[in-house]
Amino acid sequence: MLTKSCRLLAKVSAEVTTPYTDRPFDGIFTITTELSPMASPAFEVNRPTETEVLLSRLIEKTVRRSNALDLESLCLVAGQKCWSVRVDLHVLSHDGNLIDASCLAVVAALRHFRKPDTSMEGDTVTIYTPAERELVPLSWLHSPFCVTFSFFGENGEIMLVDANLLEEQLRVSSCTISLNKHGEICQVAKLGGTAVEAISLIQCASAAVARVKEFSTLVDAKLADDLQRRDKGGLLAELSAENER
């Protein structure tokens, strides 16, 4: 995914495994992040920085803990077999607003991903190849996005969205709000910095809803364009030809 100041690569993979013993009816969903020196000289190999830890926690809370992905749909045989879906997020370049860009990349990648279709006969699971059956999308409940606000000035009276790296180094405080296009807030993260007035946070939440609607519209449009481009000679073309005959 590409934003004004970041380039990221989000890769989704899935495999059949054994579910957790305390959640036998759910599949497994994990997110891993990698910030290498290629993204910024501030990052080192195998030495997680505060930025990487913060990024992992916020994306984890926004996407996984908000139940955006229906984990029950990933269960194949209760307590025995389930799908394990993993997102590997690689930051290629970093020039600010990493949290918002990372969340956008993870959500888009999960919605774009297709896994093999399966069928059940007793406790026997059959996994079909793409040649046998078309791949199926993940069961997606809602699309949460992060919107980060940077505060400037002596008392944080100036608010800025989508700050670049230089602007982030000058801000006195920040707040990340995670929500979907319906205005349902998943989390509010205000980690340190100058105190912010309650009215300012309310204004941020209102502005975040409009921003998230833009993100949602953008992702929907890009996924629709990609589906149409990929399916030109596929099932839709076959059905269209059949109707013409």
PDB file of N, CA and C in Angstrom, residues 47-89:
ATOM      1  N   ARG A  47      16.256  -5.646  16.768  1.00  0.00           N
ATOM      2  CA  ARG A  47      16.224  -4.772  17.943  1.00  0.00           C
ATOM      3  C   ARG A  47      14.977  -3.893  17.856  1.00  0.00           C
ATOM      4  N   PRO A  48      13.850  -4.423  18.343  1.00  0.00           N
ATOM      5  CA  PRO A  48      12.585  -3.673  18.240  1.00  0.00           C
ATOM      6  C   PRO A  48      12.670  -2.324  18.957  1.00  0.00           C
ATOM      7  N   THR A  49      12.238  -1.289  18.273  1.00  0.00           N
ATOM      8  CA  THR A  49      12.199   0.041  18.864  1.00  0.00           C
ATOM      9  C   THR A  49      10.828   0.296  19.487  1.00  0.00           C
ATOM     10  N   GLU A  50      10.721   1.422  20.176  1.00  0.00           N
ATOM     11  CA  GLU A  50       9.429   1.790  20.761  1.00  0.00           C
ATOM     12  C   GLU A  50       8.370   1.962  19.675  1.00  0.00           C
ATOM     13  N   THR A  51       8.793   2.463  18.519  1.00  0.00           N
ATOM     14  CA  THR A  51       7.865   2.652  17.395  1.00  0.00           C
ATOM     15  C   THR A  51       7.291   1.320  16.940  1.00  0.00           C
ATOM     16  N   GLU A  52       8.133   0.295  16.827  1.00  0.00           N
ATOM     17  CA  GLU A  52       7.669  -1.012  16.363  1.00  0.00           C
ATOM     18  C   GLU A  52       6.728  -1.656  17.378  1.00  0.00           C
ATOM     19  N   VAL A  53       7.060  -1.554  18.652  1.00  0.00           N
ATOM     20  CA  VAL A  53       6.194  -2.127  19.697  1.00  0.00           C
ATOM     21  C   VAL A  53       4.836  -1.438  19.697  1.00  0.00           C
ATOM     22  N   LEU A  54       4.833  -0.100  19.589  1.00  0.00           N
ATOM     23  CA  LEU A  54       3.589   0.662  19.561  1.00  0.00           C
ATOM     24  C   LEU A  54       2.763   0.301  18.333  1.00  0.00           C
ATOM     25  N   LEU A  55       3.428   0.176  17.185  1.00  0.00           N
ATOM     26  CA  LEU A  55       2.727  -0.171  15.952  1.00  0.00           C
ATOM     27  C   LEU A  55       2.058  -1.535  16.076  1.00  0.00           C
ATOM     28  N   SER A  56       2.787  -2.522  16.593  1.00  0.00           N
ATOM     29  CA  SER A  56       2.238  -3.872  16.727  1.00  0.00           C
ATOM     30  C   SER A  56       1.015  -3.883  17.636  1.00  0.00           C
ATOM     31  N   ARG A  57       1.094  -3.167  18.749  1.00  0.00           N
ATOM     32  CA  ARG A  57      -0.014  -3.167  19.705  1.00  0.00           C
ATOM     33  C   ARG A  57      -1.250  -2.486  19.146  1.00  0.00           C
ATOM     34  N   LEU A  58      -1.060  -1.360  18.462  1.00  0.00           N
ATOM     35  CA  LEU A  58      -2.212  -0.630  17.940  1.00  0.00           C
ATOM     36  C   LEU A  58      -2.893  -1.388  16.805  1.00  0.00           C
ATOM     37  N   ILE A  59      -2.109  -1.986  15.909  1.00  0.00           N
ATOM     38  CA  ILE A  59      -2.698  -2.767  14.816  1.00  0.00           C
ATOM     39  C   ILE A  59      -3.391  -4.008  15.377  1.00  0.00           C
ATOM     40  N   GLU A  60      -2.779  -4.608  16.382  1.00  0.00           N
ATOM     41  CA  GLU A  60      -3.367  -5.785  17.025  1.00  0.00           C
ATOM     42  C   GLU A  60      -4.737  -5.434  17.628  1.00  0.00           C
ATOM     43  N   LYS A  61      -4.808  -4.335  18.355  1.00  0.00           N
ATOM     44  CA  LYS A  61      -6.068  -3.942  18.982  1.00  0.00           C
ATOM     45  C   LYS A  61      -7.111  -3.529  17.948  1.00  0.00           C
ATOM     46  N   THR A  62      -6.666  -2.845  16.916  1.00  0.00           N
ATOM     47  CA  THR A  62      -7.603  -2.322  15.926  1.00  0.00           C
ATOM     48  C   THR A  62      -8.220  -3.430  15.082  1.00  0.00           C
ATOM     49  N   VAL A  63      -7.400  -4.343  14.579  1.00  0.00           N
ATOM     50  CA  VAL A  63      -7.881  -5.337  13.625  1.00  0.00           C
ATOM     51  C   VAL A  63      -8.263  -6.649  14.290  1.00  0.00           C
ATOM     52  N   ARG A  64      -7.405  -7.171  15.152  1.00  0.00           N
ATOM     53  CA  ARG A  64      -7.667  -8.504  15.710  1.00  0.00           C
ATOM     54  C   ARG A  64      -8.655  -8.455  16.865  1.00  0.00           C
ATOM     55  N   ARG A  65      -8.431  -7.570  17.824  1.00  0.00           N
ATOM     56  CA  ARG A  65      -9.285  -7.554  19.000  1.00  0.00           C
ATOM     57  C   ARG A  65     -10.658  -6.930  18.746  1.00  0.00           C
ATOM     58  N   SER A  66     -10.797  -6.224  17.643  1.00  0.00           N
ATOM     59  CA  SER A  66     -12.100  -5.647  17.314  1.00  0.00           C
ATOM     60  C   SER A  66     -12.994  -6.652  16.602  1.00  0.00           C
ATOM     61  N   ASN A  67     -12.480  -7.884  16.417  1.00  0.00           N
ATOM     62  CA  ASN A  67     -13.241  -8.957  15.751  1.00  0.00           C
ATOM     63  C   ASN A  67     -13.659  -8.574  14.336  1.00  0.00           C
ATOM     64  N   ALA A  68     -12.772  -7.860  13.640  1.00  0.00           N
ATOM     65  CA  ALA A  68     -13.059  -7.522  12.237  1.00  0.00           C
ATOM     66  C   ALA A  68     -13.141  -8.788  11.391  1.00  0.00           C
ATOM     67  N   LEU A  69     -12.298  -9.760  11.719  1.00  0.00           N
ATOM     68  CA  LEU A  69     -12.320 -11.048  11.029  1.00  0.00           C
ATOM     69  C   LEU A  69     -13.104 -12.049  11.871  1.00  0.00           C
ATOM     70  N   ASP A  70     -14.062 -12.750  11.244  1.00  0.00           N
ATOM     71  CA  ASP A  70     -14.877 -13.743  11.942  1.00  0.00           C
ATOM     72  C   ASP A  70     -14.042 -15.004  12.161  1.00  0.00           C
ATOM     73  N   LEU A  71     -13.537 -15.183  13.380  1.00  0.00           N
ATOM     74  CA  LEU A  71     -12.660 -16.319  13.664  1.00  0.00           C
ATOM     75  C   LEU A  71     -13.405 -17.647  13.653  1.00  0.00           C
ATOM     76  N   GLU A  72     -14.689 -17.637  13.996  1.00  0.00           N
ATOM     77  CA  GLU A  72     -15.450 -18.887  13.994  1.00  0.00           C
ATOM     78  C   GLU A  72     -15.560 -19.474  12.587  1.00  0.00           C
ATOM     79  N   SER A  73     -15.548 -18.619  11.578  1.00  0.00           N
ATOM     80  CA  SER A  73     -15.633 -19.102  10.200  1.00  0.00           C
ATOM     81  C   SER A  73     -14.359 -19.818   9.767  1.00  0.00           C
ATOM     82  N   LEU A  74     -13.282 -19.660  10.539  1.00  0.00           N
ATOM     83  CA  LEU A  74     -12.017 -20.307  10.206  1.00  0.00           C
ATOM     84  C   LEU A  74     -11.910 -21.709  10.808  1.00  0.00           C
ATOM     85  N   CYS A  75     -12.893 -22.091  11.644  1.00  0.00           N
ATOM     86  CA  CYS A  75     -12.866 -23.417  12.272  1.00  0.00           C
ATOM     87  C   CYS A  75     -13.347 -24.471  11.281  1.00  0.00           C
ATOM     88  N   LEU A  76     -12.607 -25.560  11.170  1.00  0.00           N
ATOM     89  CA  LEU A  76     -12.976 -26.673  10.281  1.00  0.00           C
ATOM     90  C   LEU A  76     -13.552 -27.832  11.082  1.00  0.00           C
ATOM     91  N   VAL A  77     -12.808 -28.329  12.071  1.00  0.00           N
ATOM     92  CA  VAL A  77     -13.273 -29.364  12.990  1.00  0.00           C
ATOM     93  C   VAL A  77     -12.991 -28.859  14.398  1.00  0.00           C
ATOM     94  N   ALA A  78     -14.022 -28.699  15.194  1.00  0.00           N
ATOM     95  CA  ALA A  78     -13.870 -28.112  16.527  1.00  0.00           C
ATOM     96  C   ALA A  78     -12.818 -28.848  17.344  1.00  0.00           C
ATOM     97  N   GLY A  79     -11.842 -28.077  17.818  1.00  0.00           N
ATOM     98  CA  GLY A  79     -10.788 -28.637  18.658  1.00  0.00           C
ATOM     99  C   GLY A  79      -9.743 -29.443  17.915  1.00  0.00           C
ATOM    100  N   GLN A  80      -9.896 -29.599  16.595  1.00  0.00           N
ATOM    101  CA  GLN A  80      -8.950 -30.435  15.848  1.00  0.00           C
ATOM    102  C   GLN A  80      -8.273 -29.699  14.688  1.00  0.00           C
ATOM    103  N   LYS A  81      -9.069 -29.060  13.850  1.00  0.00           N
ATOM    104  CA  LYS A  81      -8.500 -28.415  12.669  1.00  0.00           C
ATOM    105  C   LYS A  81      -9.135 -27.047  12.460  1.00  0.00           C
ATOM    106  N   CYS A  82      -8.298 -26.109  12.059  1.00  0.00           N
ATOM    107  CA  CYS A  82      -8.790 -24.772  11.754  1.00  0.00           C
ATOM    108  C   CYS A  82      -7.806 -24.086  10.811  1.00  0.00           C
ATOM    109  N   TRP A  83      -8.248 -22.987  10.227  1.00  0.00           N
ATOM    110  CA  TRP A  83      -7.355 -22.169   9.419  1.00  0.00           C
ATOM    111  C   TRP A  83      -6.576 -21.230  10.332  1.00  0.00           C
ATOM    112  N   SER A  84      -5.302 -21.098  10.064  1.00  0.00           N
ATOM    113  CA  SER A  84      -4.474 -20.108  10.746  1.00  0.00           C
ATOM    114  C   SER A  84      -4.102 -19.046   9.721  1.00  0.00           C
ATOM    115  N   VAL A  85      -4.632 -17.845   9.902  1.00  0.00           N
ATOM    116  CA  VAL A  85      -4.381 -16.733   8.972  1.00  0.00           C
ATOM    117  C   VAL A  85      -3.333 -15.805   9.592  1.00  0.00           C
ATOM    118  N   ARG A  86      -2.336 -15.487   8.790  1.00  0.00           N
ATOM    119  CA  ARG A  86      -1.236 -14.653   9.297  1.00  0.00           C
ATOM    120  C   ARG A  86      -0.979 -13.503   8.335  1.00  0.00           C
ATOM    121  N   VAL A  87      -0.784 -12.311   8.900  1.00  0.00           N
ATOM    122  CA  VAL A  87      -0.424 -11.139   8.106  1.00  0.00           C
ATOM    123  C   VAL A  87       0.997 -10.728   8.476  1.00  0.00           C
ATOM    124  N   ASP A  88       1.872 -10.692   7.482  1.00  0.00           N
ATOM    125  CA  ASP A  88       3.242 -10.199   7.674  1.00  0.00           C
ATOM    126  C   ASP A  88       3.324  -8.801   7.080  1.00  0.00           C
ATOM    127  N   LEU A  89       3.577  -7.825   7.920  1.00  0.00           N
ATOM    128  CA  LEU A  89       3.635  -6.432   7.495  1.00  0.00           C
ATOM    129  C   LEU A  89       5.091  -5.972   7.457  1.00  0.00           C
TER     130      LEU A  89
END
